[in-house]
Amino acid sequence: MQIVAIIVFVLTLAASTVTLAVRTGLAENKTCYGDGTGVSTGISLSFDLYFMTCPQVEDIVRSVVEQAVASDPRMAASLLRLHFHDCFVNGCDGSVLLDDNTNFVGEKTAGPNLNSLRGFEVIDSIKSEIEQACPQTVSCADVLAIAARDSVVLSGGPTWQVELGRKDSRSASLTTANKNLPAPTSNVPTLIQKFQNLGLSTQDMVALSGAHTIGKARCSSFSSRLSSNGDVEFIQSLQQLCSGSNGTLAHLDLSTPATFDNQYYINLLSGDGLLPSDQVLASGPSEVLNMVQAYAIDPVLFFEDFTTSVIRMGRLASSTGTGTDGEVRKNCRVMN
């Protein structure tokens, strides 16, 4: 604890400079909305799309998410992750929710998703209620975006207005999921490149990585940490936890596991990041390290930047889920 206190004290001296740099970087790319490659699609989203056609949509989503998280606090992280993994594969088009069919193998069995993604039944419940209230009006992709926001809020994190108007895809891509989604063993250059491939910045990558302040991961996803250098006590606790099975679950943030806060970044500076792809941020280039340090000492800055980045990510679109090529699914698991 003394070491952490010293680190925080030293970082505070440079906080204003780092914070200004991070905010300046943020201001440079507020309107990015593309097809997954940074190219504008011309598709517009709005905050009040369902004001007349389905005014109760956000109340329905919030109610179901509240019940799910009350029953299983981990569900908040799972629903947030569904939105991330949807947007990273051909844009935010609900493709991650599709089951396999005779025409394609869906994304649920991709390496980063298999035995990992969960919460599909919660989305099913939300969609069922919405279809009763407003048939074929609200897309599954929009449901994911709203549920992600509500999951963050219920975990003590920030709120934001969700932009709406996405369409659901009529296909899914196992290949693209395996290609686009970052692996838990990714290094910093790989993480930066995967985000840049989607038109997202390095700052977006660092801010959105903070979503790992809630949730759990299997021992198999951080096995390399069991023999790595770092906080000896932390590594030994992981070794003991994982001694029984690679399928054992560990909290991504041992300190405040169910609270959406900036503890994730404090953990990284102490060497207590769970996933290899998390811990590498603390030893990355100065641009990345400066952001980690800024978020570790300024939770307000993290909340502000996270919301901006998650909104930006939510604008990612593709030809399979927008305009005339998309639809509003009645059942999120299958095409109409």
mmCIF file of N, CA and C in Angstrom, residues 97-169:
data_model
loop_
_atom_site.group_PDB
_atom_site.id
_atom_site.type_symbol
_atom_site.label_atom_id
_atom_site.label_comp_id
_atom_site.label_asym_id
_atom_site.label_seq_id
_atom_site.Cartn_x
_atom_site.Cartn_y
_atom_site.Cartn_z
ATOM 1 N N LEU A 97 -25.134 -11.846 -31.894
ATOM 2 C CA LEU A 97 -26.265 -12.538 -31.293
ATOM 3 C C LEU A 97 -26.799 -13.673 -32.160
ATOM 4 N N LEU A 98 -26.407 -13.706 -33.429
ATOM 5 C CA LEU A 98 -26.949 -14.697 -34.353
ATOM 6 C C LEU A 98 -26.417 -16.101 -34.070
ATOM 7 N N ASP A 99 -27.317 -17.066 -34.066
ATOM 8 C CA ASP A 99 -26.922 -18.463 -33.961
ATOM 9 C C ASP A 99 -26.454 -18.952 -35.331
ATOM 10 N N ASP A 100 -25.680 -20.032 -35.348
ATOM 11 C CA ASP A 100 -25.253 -20.632 -36.613
ATOM 12 C C ASP A 100 -26.474 -21.078 -37.412
ATOM 13 N N ASN A 101 -26.350 -21.027 -38.741
ATOM 14 C CA ASN A 101 -27.401 -21.586 -39.594
ATOM 15 C C ASN A 101 -26.761 -22.248 -40.807
ATOM 16 N N THR A 102 -27.546 -22.638 -41.761
ATOM 17 C CA THR A 102 -27.016 -23.360 -42.919
ATOM 18 C C THR A 102 -26.186 -22.479 -43.827
ATOM 19 N N ASN A 103 -26.317 -21.159 -43.689
ATOM 20 C CA ASN A 103 -25.603 -20.233 -44.570
ATOM 21 C C ASN A 103 -24.282 -19.725 -44.002
ATOM 22 N N PHE A 104 -24.137 -19.760 -42.701
ATOM 23 C CA PHE A 104 -22.898 -19.256 -42.107
ATOM 24 C C PHE A 104 -22.708 -19.808 -40.702
ATOM 25 N N VAL A 105 -21.446 -19.793 -40.260
ATOM 26 C CA VAL A 105 -21.117 -20.091 -38.861
ATOM 27 C C VAL A 105 -20.987 -18.749 -38.157
ATOM 28 N N GLY A 106 -21.743 -18.561 -37.109
ATOM 29 C CA GLY A 106 -21.762 -17.273 -36.428
ATOM 30 C C GLY A 106 -20.518 -16.983 -35.610
ATOM 31 N N GLU A 107 -20.585 -15.938 -34.818
ATOM 32 C CA GLU A 107 -19.426 -15.437 -34.089
ATOM 33 C C GLU A 107 -19.295 -15.998 -32.679
ATOM 34 N N LYS A 108 -20.290 -16.723 -32.231
ATOM 35 C CA LYS A 108 -20.296 -17.188 -30.841
ATOM 36 C C LYS A 108 -19.190 -18.195 -30.545
ATOM 37 N N THR A 109 -18.726 -18.900 -31.586
ATOM 38 C CA THR A 109 -17.680 -19.908 -31.370
ATOM 39 C C THR A 109 -16.297 -19.400 -31.764
ATOM 40 N N ALA A 110 -16.165 -18.119 -32.040
ATOM 41 C CA ALA A 110 -14.846 -17.541 -32.313
ATOM 42 C C ALA A 110 -13.978 -17.685 -31.066
ATOM 43 N N GLY A 111 -12.672 -17.744 -31.258
ATOM 44 C CA GLY A 111 -11.757 -17.939 -30.142
ATOM 45 C C GLY A 111 -11.995 -17.010 -28.961
ATOM 46 N N PRO A 112 -12.110 -15.695 -29.198
ATOM 47 C CA PRO A 112 -12.310 -14.774 -28.075
ATOM 48 C C PRO A 112 -13.704 -14.852 -27.453
ATOM 49 N N ASN A 113 -14.635 -15.572 -28.108
ATOM 50 C CA ASN A 113 -16.022 -15.638 -27.628
ATOM 51 C C ASN A 113 -16.415 -16.970 -27.021
ATOM 52 N N LEU A 114 -15.808 -18.049 -27.487
ATOM 53 C CA LEU A 114 -16.206 -19.394 -27.089
ATOM 54 C C LEU A 114 -16.053 -19.598 -25.581
ATOM 55 N N ASN A 115 -17.118 -20.080 -24.958
ATOM 56 C CA ASN A 115 -17.128 -20.322 -23.503
ATOM 57 C C ASN A 115 -16.788 -19.065 -22.714
ATOM 58 N N SER A 116 -17.081 -17.917 -23.325
ATOM 59 C CA SER A 116 -16.722 -16.659 -22.701
ATOM 60 C C SER A 116 -17.889 -15.670 -22.737
ATOM 61 N N LEU A 117 -18.440 -15.437 -23.924
ATOM 62 C CA LEU A 117 -19.580 -14.531 -24.020
ATOM 63 C C LEU A 117 -20.792 -15.141 -23.339
ATOM 64 N N ARG A 118 -21.549 -14.307 -22.674
ATOM 65 C CA ARG A 118 -22.765 -14.745 -21.991
ATOM 66 C C ARG A 118 -23.735 -13.575 -21.903
ATOM 67 N N GLY A 119 -24.938 -13.864 -21.481
ATOM 68 C CA GLY A 119 -25.946 -12.814 -21.367
ATOM 69 C C GLY A 119 -26.955 -12.820 -22.506
ATOM 70 N N PHE A 120 -26.839 -13.816 -23.385
ATOM 71 C CA PHE A 120 -27.748 -13.875 -24.532
ATOM 72 C C PHE A 120 -29.206 -14.009 -24.085
ATOM 73 N N GLU A 121 -29.430 -14.748 -23.014
ATOM 74 C CA GLU A 121 -30.802 -14.938 -22.547
ATOM 75 C C GLU A 121 -31.381 -13.644 -21.990
ATOM 76 N N VAL A 122 -30.536 -12.761 -21.466
ATOM 77 C CA VAL A 122 -31.010 -11.463 -20.984
ATOM 78 C C VAL A 122 -31.464 -10.609 -22.175
ATOM 79 N N ILE A 123 -30.690 -10.624 -23.235
ATOM 80 C CA ILE A 123 -31.067 -9.891 -24.441
ATOM 81 C C ILE A 123 -32.361 -10.464 -25.015
ATOM 82 N N ASP A 124 -32.509 -11.796 -24.971
ATOM 83 C CA ASP A 124 -33.747 -12.425 -25.431
ATOM 84 C C ASP A 124 -34.945 -11.899 -24.642
ATOM 85 N N SER A 125 -34.797 -11.782 -23.333
ATOM 86 C CA SER A 125 -35.893 -11.305 -22.484
ATOM 87 C C SER A 125 -36.246 -9.865 -22.795
ATOM 88 N N ILE A 126 -35.220 -9.042 -22.975
ATOM 89 C CA ILE A 126 -35.449 -7.638 -23.316
ATOM 90 C C ILE A 126 -36.195 -7.537 -24.641
ATOM 91 N N LYS A 127 -35.692 -8.263 -25.630
ATOM 92 C CA LYS A 127 -36.282 -8.189 -26.965
ATOM 93 C C LYS A 127 -37.726 -8.673 -26.960
ATOM 94 N N SER A 128 -38.022 -9.716 -26.198
ATOM 95 C CA SER A 128 -39.374 -10.241 -26.117
ATOM 96 C C SER A 128 -40.341 -9.193 -25.589
ATOM 97 N N GLU A 129 -39.927 -8.482 -24.542
ATOM 98 C CA GLU A 129 -40.790 -7.437 -23.973
ATOM 99 C C GLU A 129 -40.962 -6.273 -24.938
ATOM 100 N N ILE A 130 -39.872 -5.907 -25.614
ATOM 101 C CA ILE A 130 -39.958 -4.793 -26.561
ATOM 102 C C ILE A 130 -40.863 -5.156 -27.733
ATOM 103 N N GLU A 131 -40.768 -6.389 -28.200
ATOM 104 C CA GLU A 131 -41.610 -6.803 -29.324
ATOM 105 C C GLU A 131 -43.088 -6.778 -28.959
ATOM 106 N N GLN A 132 -43.410 -7.040 -27.722
ATOM 107 C CA GLN A 132 -44.807 -6.951 -27.285
ATOM 108 C C GLN A 132 -45.277 -5.505 -27.261
ATOM 109 N N ALA A 133 -44.384 -4.606 -26.873
ATOM 110 C CA ALA A 133 -44.761 -3.193 -26.760
ATOM 111 C C ALA A 133 -44.683 -2.463 -28.100
ATOM 112 N N CYS A 134 -43.645 -2.773 -28.885
ATOM 113 C CA CYS A 134 -43.396 -2.045 -30.135
ATOM 114 C C CYS A 134 -42.854 -3.017 -31.176
ATOM 115 N N PRO A 135 -43.712 -3.790 -31.822
ATOM 116 C CA PRO A 135 -43.258 -4.822 -32.762
ATOM 117 C C PRO A 135 -42.373 -4.277 -33.880
ATOM 118 N N GLN A 136 -41.251 -4.984 -34.103
ATOM 119 C CA GLN A 136 -40.310 -4.700 -35.186
ATOM 120 C C GLN A 136 -39.966 -3.213 -35.316
ATOM 121 N N THR A 137 -39.619 -2.633 -34.190
ATOM 122 C CA THR A 137 -39.274 -1.206 -34.161
ATOM 123 C C THR A 137 -37.840 -0.983 -33.698
ATOM 124 N N VAL A 138 -37.442 -1.667 -32.634
ATOM 125 C CA VAL A 138 -36.129 -1.465 -32.022
ATOM 126 C C VAL A 138 -35.188 -2.601 -32.416
ATOM 127 N N SER A 139 -34.037 -2.262 -32.964
ATOM 128 C CA SER A 139 -33.081 -3.286 -33.394
ATOM 129 C C SER A 139 -32.383 -3.937 -32.208
ATOM 130 N N CYS A 140 -31.915 -5.154 -32.439
ATOM 131 C CA CYS A 140 -31.141 -5.860 -31.409
ATOM 132 C C CYS A 140 -29.833 -5.132 -31.132
ATOM 133 N N ALA A 141 -29.255 -4.522 -32.156
ATOM 134 C CA ALA A 141 -28.013 -3.763 -31.993
ATOM 135 C C ALA A 141 -28.219 -2.592 -31.045
ATOM 136 N N ASP A 142 -29.372 -1.915 -31.164
ATOM 137 C CA ASP A 142 -29.677 -0.812 -30.251
ATOM 138 C C ASP A 142 -29.920 -1.327 -28.839
ATOM 139 N N VAL A 143 -30.551 -2.493 -28.722
ATOM 140 C CA VAL A 143 -30.769 -3.093 -27.399
ATOM 141 C C VAL A 143 -29.429 -3.336 -26.706
ATOM 142 N N LEU A 144 -28.450 -3.866 -27.462
ATOM 143 C CA LEU A 144 -27.126 -4.107 -26.883
ATOM 144 C C LEU A 144 -26.492 -2.816 -26.381
ATOM 145 N N ALA A 145 -26.625 -1.747 -27.158
ATOM 146 C CA ALA A 145 -26.015 -0.471 -26.782
ATOM 147 C C ALA A 145 -26.647 0.099 -25.517
ATOM 148 N N ILE A 146 -27.971 0.009 -25.409
ATOM 149 C CA ILE A 146 -28.652 0.516 -24.219
ATOM 150 C C ILE A 146 -28.328 -0.352 -23.001
ATOM 151 N N ALA A 147 -28.336 -1.662 -23.186
ATOM 152 C CA ALA A 147 -28.046 -2.575 -22.074
ATOM 153 C C ALA A 147 -26.628 -2.379 -21.554
ATOM 154 N N ALA A 148 -25.687 -2.094 -22.451
ATOM 155 C CA ALA A 148 -24.301 -1.848 -22.038
ATOM 156 C C ALA A 148 -24.230 -0.613 -21.147
ATOM 157 N N ARG A 149 -24.911 0.457 -21.572
ATOM 158 C CA ARG A 149 -24.916 1.687 -20.762
ATOM 159 C C ARG A 149 -25.527 1.434 -19.392
ATOM 160 N N ASP A 150 -26.662 0.750 -19.360
ATOM 161 C CA ASP A 150 -27.325 0.514 -18.086
ATOM 162 C C ASP A 150 -26.493 -0.385 -17.168
ATOM 163 N N SER A 151 -25.745 -1.301 -17.759
ATOM 164 C CA SER A 151 -24.879 -2.180 -16.963
ATOM 165 C C SER A 151 -23.776 -1.390 -16.279
ATOM 166 N N VAL A 152 -23.224 -0.425 -16.988
ATOM 167 C CA VAL A 152 -22.185 0.435 -16.407
ATOM 168 C C VAL A 152 -22.763 1.270 -15.264
ATOM 169 N N VAL A 153 -23.919 1.863 -15.511
ATOM 170 C CA VAL A 153 -24.547 2.706 -14.492
ATOM 171 C C VAL A 153 -24.875 1.904 -13.237
ATOM 172 N N LEU A 154 -25.430 0.713 -13.419
ATOM 173 C CA LEU A 154 -25.794 -0.124 -12.278
ATOM 174 C C LEU A 154 -24.580 -0.585 -11.483
ATOM 175 N N SER A 155 -23.405 -0.531 -12.110
ATOM 176 C CA SER A 155 -22.166 -0.923 -11.434
ATOM 177 C C SER A 155 -21.456 0.272 -10.804
ATOM 178 N N GLY A 156 -22.100 1.422 -10.832
ATOM 179 C CA GLY A 156 -21.520 2.611 -10.214
ATOM 180 C C GLY A 156 -20.755 3.492 -11.166
ATOM 181 N N GLY A 157 -20.828 3.196 -12.463
ATOM 182 C CA GLY A 157 -20.102 3.977 -13.452
ATOM 183 C C GLY A 157 -20.906 5.138 -14.006
ATOM 184 N N PRO A 158 -20.371 5.787 -15.018
ATOM 185 C CA PRO A 158 -21.016 6.973 -15.598
ATOM 186 C C PRO A 158 -22.194 6.604 -16.486
ATOM 187 N N THR A 159 -23.027 7.581 -16.773
ATOM 188 C CA THR A 159 -24.110 7.391 -17.713
ATOM 189 C C THR A 159 -23.862 8.227 -18.952
ATOM 190 N N TRP A 160 -24.576 7.939 -20.004
ATOM 191 C CA TRP A 160 -24.478 8.730 -21.240
ATOM 192 C C TRP A 160 -25.740 8.501 -22.055
ATOM 193 N N GLN A 161 -26.022 9.418 -22.958
ATOM 194 C CA GLN A 161 -27.129 9.244 -23.876
ATOM 195 C C GLN A 161 -26.707 8.283 -24.976
ATOM 196 N N VAL A 162 -27.506 7.271 -25.212
ATOM 197 C CA VAL A 162 -27.183 6.284 -26.230
ATOM 198 C C VAL A 162 -27.750 6.729 -27.572
ATOM 199 N N GLU A 163 -26.887 6.804 -28.553
ATOM 200 C CA GLU A 163 -27.333 7.116 -29.907
ATOM 201 C C GLU A 163 -28.015 5.876 -30.487
ATOM 202 N N LEU A 164 -29.115 6.077 -31.175
ATOM 203 C CA LEU A 164 -29.945 4.971 -31.652
ATOM 204 C C LEU A 164 -30.216 5.076 -33.144
ATOM 205 N N GLY A 165 -30.519 3.944 -33.737
ATOM 206 C CA GLY A 165 -30.827 3.927 -35.159
ATOM 207 C C GLY A 165 -30.087 2.859 -35.934
ATOM 208 N N ARG A 166 -29.405 1.963 -35.218
ATOM 209 C CA ARG A 166 -28.680 0.875 -35.885
ATOM 210 C C ARG A 166 -29.662 -0.136 -36.466
ATOM 211 N N LYS A 167 -29.228 -0.845 -37.492
ATOM 212 C CA LYS A 167 -29.998 -1.950 -38.035
ATOM 213 C C LYS A 167 -29.269 -3.258 -37.723
ATOM 214 N N ASP A 168 -30.011 -4.340 -37.754
ATOM 215 C CA ASP A 168 -29.435 -5.653 -37.494
ATOM 216 C C ASP A 168 -28.963 -6.289 -38.792
ATOM 217 N N SER A 169 -27.828 -6.960 -38.719
ATOM 218 C CA SER A 169 -27.262 -7.609 -39.903
ATOM 219 C C SER A 169 -28.031 -8.870 -40.252
#
